[in-house]
């Protein structure tokens, strides 16, 4: 087998090595999320928590593949973000920011890790409080979580992206919530966090995507954001944007020396995946990033907001479409929830009752106890849609 053939084969889930790298990245990001959730306490600076999340991922990935024959890139695939209450996404402030968490804040944690470009991303919603989460906070978390459970069952070979879009909107409506517009779930590939195959969160005339069918051995980041408001977020302040990604297909000769310095640093340190401006020299970065963005050399990830008083919940997971079924590799248990709504719709109940594993044809031997484990895993999500939802 030639090197080119080996390289091509390596990109696919048919390679056990690739699956291992995805799962190793997932294990690290799941642990990083666990750490960040524990840090979410009143009077804690948001930037400090973001830094701890990123530092954990860098440290853990740095300990892997040290003695590999070729250099294996690894580290943060998406910087840790903590978006609070009506802030929808991408809030990862600069070191100088003094924002703190408060008791009762609804925090959306978003982060990603990669090993050799094989990316595992996760987002989770946590309320800064002890005990049961109830009322509209519980409704919107349950809406996002139940929509994620339904999506997990519909992102499977043979199904289409439109099936998922329609289903998640129906789930959110059952909790009297809205799926937030403009959120895309992307196929993941090596070093590609925003692949061409996408799932639209909300169908509308302004946002169109190509129809696509899911196929075996693909990987997806399924991204669900629900709101108690209108689900039409706004950009309030461009200065809040701190996360960017190099637009690899764009080139331009920058005029300002500061911009050239920053762009050179970005190309060296973050040539492909998203990064935070915190990782750059702050004073230079503020000036240099503006010119880079104005000439489309960088793709910004803007901080978006719903209206004050609205609650927004975010659940994102990475799923491998394996030959034996869908394997969700990133997740974190929810707090105990007591929503005001229950799922009575038979179609939604039907989706939740679907298994995530493919039934094997023929009479192959089963590992002892395996069937019960699968049944348990498939039955568990039904609890998330009940009034006393407790994903603990």
mmCIF file of C-alpha atoms in Angstrom:
data_model
loop_
_atom_site.group_PDB
_atom_site.id
_atom_site.type_symbol
_atom_site.label_atom_id
_atom_site.label_comp_id
_atom_site.label_asym_id
_atom_site.label_seq_id
_atom_site.Cartn_x
_atom_site.Cartn_y
_atom_site.Cartn_z
ATOM 1 C CA UNK A 1 0.000 0.000 0.000
ATOM 2 C CA UNK A 2 1.409 3.413 -0.987
ATOM 3 C CA UNK A 3 1.676 6.307 1.472
ATOM 4 C CA UNK A 4 -1.089 8.154 -0.415
ATOM 5 C CA UNK A 5 -3.420 5.161 -0.173
ATOM 6 C CA UNK A 6 -2.615 4.747 3.508
ATOM 7 C CA UNK A 7 -3.246 8.468 4.101
ATOM 8 C CA UNK A 8 -6.616 8.277 2.308
ATOM 9 C CA UNK A 9 -7.661 5.196 4.269
ATOM 10 C CA UNK A 10 -6.651 6.845 7.531
ATOM 11 C CA UNK A 11 -9.263 9.595 7.158
ATOM 12 C CA UNK A 12 -12.188 7.210 7.471
ATOM 13 C CA UNK A 13 -13.900 5.528 10.431
ATOM 14 C CA UNK A 14 -13.106 2.221 8.731
ATOM 15 C CA UNK A 15 -9.634 2.714 10.257
ATOM 16 C CA UNK A 16 -9.527 1.653 13.941
ATOM 17 C CA UNK A 17 -6.746 4.198 14.495
ATOM 18 C CA UNK A 18 -9.032 7.044 13.390
ATOM 19 C CA UNK A 19 -11.845 5.834 15.657
ATOM 20 C CA UNK A 20 -9.365 5.682 18.555
ATOM 21 C CA UNK A 21 -8.262 9.267 17.925
ATOM 22 C CA UNK A 22 -11.853 10.536 17.848
ATOM 23 C CA UNK A 23 -12.638 8.680 21.077
ATOM 24 C CA UNK A 24 -9.447 9.849 22.795
ATOM 25 C CA UNK A 25 -10.269 13.460 21.900
ATOM 26 C CA UNK A 26 -13.813 12.889 23.197
ATOM 27 C CA UNK A 27 -12.576 11.447 26.484
ATOM 28 C CA UNK A 28 -10.412 14.517 27.046
ATOM 29 C CA UNK A 29 -13.116 17.043 26.152
ATOM 30 C CA UNK A 30 -15.662 15.219 28.353
ATOM 31 C CA UNK A 31 -13.250 15.466 31.297
ATOM 32 C CA UNK A 32 -12.524 19.123 30.486
ATOM 33 C CA UNK A 33 -16.273 19.821 30.489
ATOM 34 C CA UNK A 34 -16.612 18.081 33.851
ATOM 35 C CA UNK A 35 -13.855 20.331 35.221
ATOM 36 C CA UNK A 36 -15.471 23.492 33.817
ATOM 37 C CA UNK A 37 -18.902 22.609 35.252
ATOM 38 C CA UNK A 38 -17.323 22.232 38.714
ATOM 39 C CA UNK A 39 -15.715 25.678 38.321
ATOM 40 C CA UNK A 40 -19.061 27.350 37.539
ATOM 41 C CA UNK A 41 -19.660 29.009 40.901
ATOM 42 C CA UNK A 42 -20.948 32.476 41.868
ATOM 43 C CA UNK A 43 -18.343 35.285 41.823
ATOM 44 C CA UNK A 44 -15.973 33.301 39.573
ATOM 45 C CA UNK A 45 -14.501 35.191 36.602
ATOM 46 C CA UNK A 46 -15.662 33.755 33.293
ATOM 47 C CA UNK A 47 -12.269 34.227 31.620
ATOM 48 C CA UNK A 48 -10.562 32.212 34.375
ATOM 49 C CA UNK A 49 -12.912 29.274 33.772
ATOM 50 C CA UNK A 50 -12.377 29.469 30.001
ATOM 51 C CA UNK A 51 -8.610 29.432 30.539
ATOM 52 C CA UNK A 52 -8.837 26.373 32.808
ATOM 53 C CA UNK A 53 -10.846 24.474 30.190
ATOM 54 C CA UNK A 54 -8.356 25.233 27.413
ATOM 55 C CA UNK A 55 -5.329 24.561 29.649
ATOM 56 C CA UNK A 56 -6.709 21.139 30.634
ATOM 57 C CA UNK A 57 -7.171 20.158 26.978
ATOM 58 C CA UNK A 58 -3.674 21.363 26.055
ATOM 59 C CA UNK A 59 -2.123 19.481 28.980
ATOM 60 C CA UNK A 60 -3.977 16.215 28.377
ATOM 61 C CA UNK A 61 -3.406 16.151 24.610
ATOM 62 C CA UNK A 62 0.233 17.145 25.161
ATOM 63 C CA UNK A 63 0.764 13.884 27.043
ATOM 64 C CA UNK A 64 -0.363 11.792 24.058
ATOM 65 C CA UNK A 65 1.623 10.598 21.031
ATOM 66 C CA UNK A 66 4.843 12.089 22.390
ATOM 67 C CA UNK A 67 6.955 9.367 20.776
ATOM 68 C CA UNK A 68 5.077 9.090 17.480
ATOM 69 C CA UNK A 69 7.221 8.621 14.359
ATOM 70 C CA UNK A 70 5.654 11.669 12.721
ATOM 71 C CA UNK A 71 4.567 14.860 14.484
ATOM 72 C CA UNK A 72 0.913 14.581 15.475
ATOM 73 C CA UNK A 73 -0.926 17.881 15.918
ATOM 74 C CA UNK A 74 -3.237 17.916 18.934
ATOM 75 C CA UNK A 75 -4.898 20.357 21.313
ATOM 76 C CA UNK A 76 -7.857 22.736 21.447
ATOM 77 C CA UNK A 77 -10.217 22.389 18.463
ATOM 78 C CA UNK A 78 -12.622 25.059 19.705
ATOM 79 C CA UNK A 79 -11.820 27.465 22.565
ATOM 80 C CA UNK A 80 -13.838 27.144 25.779
ATOM 81 C CA UNK A 81 -16.840 29.510 25.759
ATOM 82 C CA UNK A 82 -19.192 30.379 28.631
ATOM 83 C CA UNK A 83 -22.296 32.155 27.349
ATOM 84 C CA UNK A 84 -24.652 33.250 30.137
ATOM 85 C CA UNK A 85 -28.479 33.537 30.197
ATOM 86 C CA UNK A 86 -29.667 35.349 27.020
ATOM 87 C CA UNK A 87 -26.178 35.289 25.451
ATOM 88 C CA UNK A 88 -26.451 32.578 22.824
ATOM 89 C CA UNK A 89 -22.891 31.580 21.973
ATOM 90 C CA UNK A 90 -19.139 32.224 21.550
ATOM 91 C CA UNK A 91 -18.510 34.287 24.711
ATOM 92 C CA UNK A 92 -14.853 33.672 25.562
ATOM 93 C CA UNK A 93 -13.578 37.003 26.889
ATOM 94 C CA UNK A 94 -10.111 38.533 26.855
ATOM 95 C CA UNK A 95 -7.913 38.404 29.964
ATOM 96 C CA UNK A 96 -8.848 41.988 30.859
ATOM 97 C CA UNK A 97 -12.586 41.172 31.077
ATOM 98 C CA UNK A 98 -14.031 41.154 34.613
ATOM 99 C CA UNK A 99 -17.387 39.398 33.957
ATOM 100 C CA UNK A 100 -18.337 36.987 36.757
ATOM 101 C CA UNK A 101 -20.932 34.256 37.141
ATOM 102 C CA UNK A 102 -23.842 34.900 39.498
ATOM 103 C CA UNK A 103 -26.146 32.572 41.438
ATOM 104 C CA UNK A 104 -28.917 31.321 39.141
ATOM 105 C CA UNK A 105 -27.051 32.067 35.874
ATOM 106 C CA UNK A 106 -27.748 29.670 33.017
ATOM 107 C CA UNK A 107 -24.328 28.901 31.524
ATOM 108 C CA UNK A 108 -23.774 27.375 28.102
ATOM 109 C CA UNK A 109 -20.348 25.719 27.938
ATOM 110 C CA UNK A 110 -18.946 25.036 24.473
ATOM 111 C CA UNK A 111 -15.538 23.465 23.760
ATOM 112 C CA UNK A 112 -13.600 21.150 21.473
ATOM 113 C CA UNK A 113 -10.496 18.961 21.369
ATOM 114 C CA UNK A 114 -8.624 17.275 18.535
ATOM 115 C CA UNK A 115 -5.971 14.633 18.102
ATOM 116 C CA UNK A 116 -4.290 14.576 14.694
ATOM 117 C CA UNK A 117 -7.134 16.774 13.421
ATOM 118 C CA UNK A 118 -9.852 14.323 14.484
ATOM 119 C CA UNK A 119 -12.237 16.588 16.367
ATOM 120 C CA UNK A 120 -14.593 16.004 19.299
ATOM 121 C CA UNK A 121 -16.814 18.930 20.305
ATOM 122 C CA UNK A 122 -19.336 19.265 23.111
ATOM 123 C CA UNK A 123 -21.734 21.863 24.522
ATOM 124 C CA UNK A 124 -23.657 21.613 27.769
ATOM 125 C CA UNK A 125 -26.000 23.852 29.772
ATOM 126 C CA UNK A 126 -25.583 24.248 33.528
ATOM 127 C CA UNK A 127 -27.480 26.445 35.990
ATOM 128 C CA UNK A 128 -25.339 27.946 38.770
ATOM 129 C CA UNK A 129 -27.418 26.636 41.674
ATOM 130 C CA UNK A 130 -27.843 23.654 43.965
ATOM 131 C CA UNK A 131 -30.788 21.267 43.670
ATOM 132 C CA UNK A 132 -33.671 21.007 41.225
ATOM 133 C CA UNK A 133 -33.881 23.275 38.162
ATOM 134 C CA UNK A 134 -37.498 24.144 37.397
ATOM 135 C CA UNK A 135 -39.833 26.534 35.523
ATOM 136 C CA UNK A 136 -38.746 28.008 32.168
ATOM 137 C CA UNK A 137 -35.064 27.277 32.775
ATOM 138 C CA UNK A 138 -35.950 23.601 33.017
ATOM 139 C CA UNK A 139 -38.235 23.831 29.971
ATOM 140 C CA UNK A 140 -35.532 25.219 27.690
ATOM 141 C CA UNK A 141 -32.848 22.766 28.872
ATOM 142 C CA UNK A 142 -35.291 19.873 28.436
ATOM 143 C CA UNK A 143 -36.209 21.200 24.976
ATOM 144 C CA UNK A 144 -32.563 21.293 23.862
ATOM 145 C CA UNK A 145 -31.758 17.926 25.446
ATOM 146 C CA UNK A 146 -34.829 16.112 24.087
ATOM 147 C CA UNK A 147 -34.187 17.623 20.647
ATOM 148 C CA UNK A 148 -30.600 16.341 20.884
ATOM 149 C CA UNK A 149 -31.834 12.848 21.808
ATOM 150 C CA UNK A 150 -34.217 12.874 18.831
ATOM 151 C CA UNK A 151 -31.455 14.143 16.526
ATOM 152 C CA UNK A 152 -29.172 11.329 17.711
ATOM 153 C CA UNK A 153 -31.794 8.843 16.483
ATOM 154 C CA UNK A 154 -32.348 10.580 13.146
ATOM 155 C CA UNK A 155 -28.711 11.276 12.199
ATOM 156 C CA UNK A 156 -28.226 7.802 10.778
ATOM 157 C CA UNK A 157 -27.450 6.326 7.366
ATOM 158 C CA UNK A 158 -30.388 6.657 4.968
ATOM 159 C CA UNK A 159 -31.994 9.600 6.781
ATOM 160 C CA UNK A 160 -31.845 13.147 5.407
ATOM 161 C CA UNK A 161 -30.753 16.411 7.027
ATOM 162 C CA UNK A 162 -34.240 17.889 6.525
ATOM 163 C CA UNK A 163 -35.723 15.095 8.713
ATOM 164 C CA UNK A 164 -33.646 16.370 11.640
ATOM 165 C CA UNK A 165 -34.457 20.057 11.063
ATOM 166 C CA UNK A 166 -38.220 19.404 11.127
ATOM 167 C CA UNK A 167 -38.049 17.090 14.155
ATOM 168 C CA UNK A 168 -36.028 19.342 16.465
ATOM 169 C CA UNK A 169 -38.371 22.279 15.832
ATOM 170 C CA UNK A 170 -41.333 20.096 16.756
ATOM 171 C CA UNK A 171 -39.633 19.032 20.012
ATOM 172 C CA UNK A 172 -38.862 22.627 21.006
ATOM 173 C CA UNK A 173 -42.468 23.664 20.339
ATOM 174 C CA UNK A 174 -43.657 20.920 22.714
ATOM 175 C CA UNK A 175 -41.823 22.771 25.506
ATOM 176 C CA UNK A 176 -43.144 26.162 24.291
ATOM 177 C CA UNK A 177 -39.606 27.064 23.174
ATOM 178 C CA UNK A 178 -37.957 27.903 19.855
ATOM 179 C CA UNK A 179 -34.931 26.425 18.150
ATOM 180 C CA UNK A 180 -32.491 29.293 17.573
ATOM 181 C CA UNK A 181 -32.046 30.315 13.931
ATOM 182 C CA UNK A 182 -28.697 30.303 12.173
ATOM 183 C CA UNK A 183 -27.189 27.342 14.061
ATOM 184 C CA UNK A 184 -25.691 24.687 11.782
ATOM 185 C CA UNK A 185 -24.700 21.127 12.629
ATOM 186 C CA UNK A 186 -21.671 20.197 10.514
ATOM 187 C CA UNK A 187 -20.042 17.043 9.279
ATOM 188 C CA UNK A 188 -16.563 16.728 10.823
ATOM 189 C CA UNK A 189 -13.504 15.583 8.898
ATOM 190 C CA UNK A 190 -9.794 15.600 9.683
ATOM 191 C CA UNK A 191 -8.895 19.234 10.533
ATOM 192 C CA UNK A 192 -12.345 20.338 9.251
ATOM 193 C CA UNK A 193 -14.727 21.589 11.951
ATOM 194 C CA UNK A 194 -17.325 22.896 9.482
ATOM 195 C CA UNK A 195 -17.709 20.284 6.742
ATOM 196 C CA UNK A 196 -19.961 20.805 3.719
ATOM 197 C CA UNK A 197 -22.730 18.450 4.801
ATOM 198 C CA UNK A 198 -24.864 20.393 7.282
ATOM 199 C CA UNK A 199 -28.106 20.218 9.236
ATOM 200 C CA UNK A 200 -30.035 23.474 9.412
ATOM 201 C CA UNK A 201 -31.557 24.299 12.805
ATOM 202 C CA UNK A 202 -34.524 26.230 11.389
ATOM 203 C CA UNK A 203 -35.810 26.251 7.809
ATOM 204 C CA UNK A 204 -36.422 29.740 6.467
ATOM 205 C CA UNK A 205 -36.137 31.499 3.089
ATOM 206 C CA UNK A 206 -32.956 33.370 4.122
ATOM 207 C CA UNK A 207 -30.937 30.275 5.009
ATOM 208 C CA UNK A 208 -30.782 27.401 2.574
ATOM 209 C CA UNK A 209 -28.554 24.340 2.622
ATOM 210 C CA UNK A 210 -28.171 21.496 0.160
ATOM 211 C CA UNK A 211 -30.258 18.408 0.824
ATOM 212 C CA UNK A 212 -27.994 15.650 2.101
ATOM 213 C CA UNK A 213 -28.289 12.040 3.192
ATOM 214 C CA UNK A 214 -26.264 10.687 6.109
ATOM 215 C CA UNK A 215 -23.868 7.858 5.296
ATOM 216 C CA UNK A 216 -22.051 5.182 7.249
ATOM 217 C CA UNK A 217 -18.583 6.117 8.574
ATOM 218 C CA UNK A 218 -19.373 9.843 8.699
ATOM 219 C CA UNK A 219 -18.897 12.026 11.802
ATOM 220 C CA UNK A 220 -21.189 14.896 12.820
ATOM 221 C CA UNK A 221 -21.245 17.660 15.420
ATOM 222 C CA UNK A 222 -24.953 17.901 16.220
ATOM 223 C CA UNK A 223 -25.622 21.396 17.538
ATOM 224 C CA UNK A 224 -28.928 22.250 19.250
ATOM 225 C CA UNK A 225 -29.690 25.691 20.697
ATOM 226 C CA UNK A 226 -33.150 26.389 22.171
ATOM 227 C CA UNK A 227 -34.608 29.635 23.546
ATOM 228 C CA UNK A 228 -37.589 30.761 25.600
ATOM 229 C CA UNK A 229 -37.561 33.854 23.347
ATOM 230 C CA UNK A 230 -38.027 34.315 19.605
ATOM 231 C CA UNK A 231 -34.949 32.331 18.578
ATOM 232 C CA UNK A 232 -33.688 35.201 16.399
ATOM 233 C CA UNK A 233 -30.419 36.294 18.021
ATOM 234 C CA UNK A 234 -28.694 39.600 17.318
ATOM 235 C CA UNK A 235 -25.101 40.797 17.249
ATOM 236 C CA UNK A 236 -24.960 43.641 19.780
ATOM 237 C CA UNK A 237 -21.252 44.463 19.936
ATOM 238 C CA UNK A 238 -18.569 43.330 17.476
ATOM 239 C CA UNK A 239 -15.934 44.066 20.121
ATOM 240 C CA UNK A 240 -17.176 41.029 22.075
ATOM 241 C CA UNK A 241 -15.973 38.741 19.272
ATOM 242 C CA UNK A 242 -12.775 36.961 20.320
ATOM 243 C CA UNK A 243 -12.939 33.650 18.415
ATOM 244 C CA UNK A 244 -11.757 33.443 14.822
ATOM 245 C CA UNK A 245 -10.762 30.863 12.251
ATOM 246 C CA UNK A 246 -8.299 31.284 9.411
ATOM 247 C CA UNK A 247 -10.101 31.409 6.053
ATOM 248 C CA UNK A 248 -7.585 29.148 4.305
ATOM 249 C CA UNK A 249 -8.801 29.980 0.783
ATOM 250 C CA UNK A 250 -8.276 33.760 1.179
ATOM 251 C CA UNK A 251 -5.125 35.859 0.746
ATOM 252 C CA UNK A 252 -4.440 39.586 0.950
ATOM 253 C CA UNK A 253 -1.357 41.751 1.494
ATOM 254 C CA UNK A 254 -2.082 43.516 4.780
ATOM 255 C CA UNK A 255 -1.137 47.205 4.994
ATOM 256 C CA UNK A 256 -0.521 47.608 8.750
ATOM 257 C CA UNK A 257 2.637 46.216 10.312
ATOM 258 C CA UNK A 258 0.638 45.158 13.405
ATOM 259 C CA UNK A 259 -1.807 43.229 11.232
ATOM 260 C CA UNK A 260 1.015 41.441 9.424
ATOM 261 C CA UNK A 261 2.618 40.500 12.737
ATOM 262 C CA UNK A 262 -0.675 39.099 14.128
ATOM 263 C CA UNK A 263 -1.522 37.300 10.881
ATOM 264 C CA UNK A 264 1.909 35.678 10.814
ATOM 265 C CA UNK A 265 1.403 34.516 14.421
ATOM 266 C CA UNK A 266 -2.032 33.096 13.513
ATOM 267 C CA UNK A 267 -0.649 31.226 10.480
ATOM 268 C CA UNK A 268 2.074 29.747 12.637
ATOM 269 C CA UNK A 269 0.009 28.778 15.685
ATOM 270 C CA UNK A 270 -3.568 28.370 14.384
ATOM 271 C CA UNK A 271 -3.431 27.660 10.637
ATOM 272 C CA UNK A 272 -6.726 25.749 10.403
ATOM 273 C CA UNK A 273 -8.862 25.440 13.550
ATOM 274 C CA UNK A 274 -10.640 28.189 15.557
ATOM 275 C CA UNK A 275 -8.649 30.077 18.190
ATOM 276 C CA UNK A 276 -9.206 32.767 20.816
ATOM 277 C CA UNK A 277 -7.654 36.230 20.640
ATOM 278 C CA UNK A 278 -6.513 35.593 24.246
ATOM 279 C CA UNK A 279 -3.770 33.431 22.773
ATOM 280 C CA UNK A 280 -2.341 36.472 20.938
ATOM 281 C CA UNK A 281 -0.596 39.543 22.304
ATOM 282 C CA UNK A 282 -3.674 41.537 23.386
ATOM 283 C CA UNK A 283 -2.852 45.148 22.397
ATOM 284 C CA UNK A 284 -1.546 44.188 18.959
ATOM 285 C CA UNK A 285 -4.359 41.697 18.452
ATOM 286 C CA UNK A 286 -7.106 44.317 18.900
ATOM 287 C CA UNK A 287 -5.727 46.382 16.005
ATOM 288 C CA UNK A 288 -4.440 43.613 13.776
ATOM 289 C CA UNK A 289 -7.521 41.394 13.882
ATOM 290 C CA UNK A 290 -9.762 44.169 12.531
ATOM 291 C CA UNK A 291 -7.837 44.467 9.260
ATOM 292 C CA UNK A 292 -7.624 40.675 8.928
ATOM 293 C CA UNK A 293 -11.409 40.350 9.338
ATOM 294 C CA UNK A 294 -12.145 43.293 7.002
ATOM 295 C CA UNK A 295 -10.259 41.507 4.222
ATOM 296 C CA UNK A 296 -11.880 38.122 4.925
ATOM 297 C CA UNK A 297 -8.635 36.474 6.042
ATOM 298 C CA UNK A 298 -10.369 35.405 9.257
ATOM 299 C CA UNK A 299 -13.859 34.084 9.872
ATOM 300 C CA UNK A 300 -15.241 35.605 13.102
ATOM 301 C CA UNK A 301 -17.484 33.674 15.506
ATOM 302 C CA UNK A 302 -19.719 36.520 16.766
ATOM 303 C CA UNK A 303 -21.234 36.684 20.253
ATOM 304 C CA UNK A 304 -25.011 36.666 19.701
ATOM 305 C CA UNK A 305 -27.811 37.577 22.100
ATOM 306 C CA UNK A 306 -31.504 36.945 22.572
ATOM 307 C CA UNK A 307 -33.533 39.607 24.430
ATOM 308 C CA UNK A 308 -32.804 40.244 28.134
ATOM 309 C CA UNK A 309 -34.927 37.911 30.255
ATOM 310 C CA UNK A 310 -34.861 35.108 27.664
ATOM 311 C CA UNK A 311 -33.157 31.848 28.582
ATOM 312 C CA UNK A 312 -31.044 29.957 26.058
ATOM 313 C CA UNK A 313 -29.880 26.337 26.356
ATOM 314 C CA UNK A 314 -27.219 24.645 24.245
ATOM 315 C CA UNK A 315 -26.505 20.940 23.769
ATOM 316 C CA UNK A 316 -23.902 19.791 21.246
ATOM 317 C CA UNK A 317 -22.471 16.340 20.762
ATOM 318 C CA UNK A 318 -20.169 14.443 18.420
ATOM 319 C CA UNK A 319 -21.538 11.274 16.860
ATOM 320 C CA UNK A 320 -19.741 8.574 14.856
ATOM 321 C CA UNK A 321 -21.975 6.782 12.332
ATOM 322 C CA UNK A 322 -20.432 3.354 12.820
ATOM 323 C CA UNK A 323 -21.504 0.184 10.966
ATOM 324 C CA UNK A 324 -23.169 -1.098 14.180
ATOM 325 C CA UNK A 325 -25.064 2.160 14.799
ATOM 326 C CA UNK A 326 -24.627 5.704 16.068
ATOM 327 C CA UNK A 327 -21.968 6.228 18.738
ATOM 328 C CA UNK A 328 -22.391 9.483 20.688
ATOM 329 C CA UNK A 329 -18.925 10.133 22.092
ATOM 330 C CA UNK A 330 -19.368 13.495 23.873
ATOM 331 C CA UNK A 331 -21.874 14.245 26.623
ATOM 332 C CA UNK A 332 -22.293 15.339 30.242
ATOM 333 C CA UNK A 333 -25.163 14.469 32.626
ATOM 334 C CA UNK A 334 -27.737 17.206 33.192
ATOM 335 C CA UNK A 335 -28.833 18.578 36.527
ATOM 336 C CA UNK A 336 -32.182 17.327 37.815
ATOM 337 C CA UNK A 337 -34.920 19.104 35.871
ATOM 338 C CA UNK A 338 -38.599 19.735 36.545
ATOM 339 C CA UNK A 339 -40.037 21.228 33.349
ATOM 340 C CA UNK A 340 -43.538 22.704 33.256
ATOM 341 C CA UNK A 341 -44.299 20.692 30.079
ATOM 342 C CA UNK A 342 -44.363 16.996 29.263
ATOM 343 C CA UNK A 343 -43.990 15.212 25.949
ATOM 344 C CA UNK A 344 -47.358 13.812 24.871
ATOM 345 C CA UNK A 345 -46.882 13.918 21.099
ATOM 346 C CA UNK A 346 -46.851 10.336 19.745
ATOM 347 C CA UNK A 347 -44.458 11.200 16.903
ATOM 348 C CA UNK A 348 -41.854 12.585 19.332
ATOM 349 C CA UNK A 349 -42.333 9.577 21.610
ATOM 350 C CA UNK A 350 -41.808 7.356 18.567
ATOM 351 C CA UNK A 351 -38.521 9.063 17.718
ATOM 352 C CA UNK A 352 -37.293 8.739 21.292
ATOM 353 C CA UNK A 353 -38.159 5.042 21.292
ATOM 354 C CA UNK A 354 -35.856 4.370 18.329
ATOM 355 C CA UNK A 355 -32.647 2.529 19.139
ATOM 356 C CA UNK A 356 -29.244 3.970 18.291
ATOM 357 C CA UNK A 357 -27.631 0.616 17.492
ATOM 358 C CA UNK A 358 -28.130 -1.363 14.297
ATOM 359 C CA UNK A 359 -29.550 -4.855 14.782
ATOM 360 C CA UNK A 360 -27.013 -7.417 13.552
ATOM 361 C CA UNK A 361 -28.221 -9.738 10.804
ATOM 362 C CA UNK A 362 -27.670 -13.465 11.283
ATOM 363 C CA UNK A 363 -26.934 -15.369 14.460
ATOM 364 C CA UNK A 364 -23.585 -13.981 15.497
ATOM 365 C CA UNK A 365 -22.612 -14.521 19.122
ATOM 366 C CA UNK A 366 -23.436 -11.696 21.524
ATOM 367 C CA UNK A 367 -21.210 -10.715 24.368
ATOM 368 C CA UNK A 368 -22.697 -11.598 27.684
ATOM 369 C CA UNK A 369 -24.721 -8.745 29.125
ATOM 370 C CA UNK A 370 -24.384 -6.642 25.969
ATOM 371 C CA UNK A 371 -28.061 -6.736 25.049
ATOM 372 C CA UNK A 372 -29.134 -5.395 28.397
ATOM 373 C CA UNK A 373 -26.612 -2.577 28.196
ATOM 374 C CA UNK A 374 -27.909 -1.553 24.766
ATOM 375 C CA UNK A 375 -31.535 -1.745 25.898
ATOM 376 C CA UNK A 376 -30.704 0.408 28.894
ATOM 377 C CA UNK A 377 -28.901 2.972 26.753
ATOM 378 C CA UNK A 378 -31.821 3.148 24.330
ATOM 379 C CA UNK A 379 -34.474 3.386 27.042
ATOM 380 C CA UNK A 380 -32.769 6.045 29.138
ATOM 381 C CA UNK A 381 -33.556 9.070 26.922
ATOM 382 C CA UNK A 382 -37.286 8.512 27.474
ATOM 383 C CA UNK A 383 -36.734 9.737 31.034
ATOM 384 C CA UNK A 384 -35.451 13.060 29.696
ATOM 385 C CA UNK A 385 -38.843 13.850 28.190
ATOM 386 C CA UNK A 386 -40.887 13.204 31.325
ATOM 387 C CA UNK A 387 -41.966 15.894 33.753
ATOM 388 C CA UNK A 388 -39.517 14.706 36.413
ATOM 389 C CA UNK A 389 -36.658 14.613 33.870
ATOM 390 C CA UNK A 390 -33.489 13.789 35.702
ATOM 391 C CA UNK A 391 -30.522 12.983 33.535
ATOM 392 C CA UNK A 392 -28.253 12.196 36.380
#
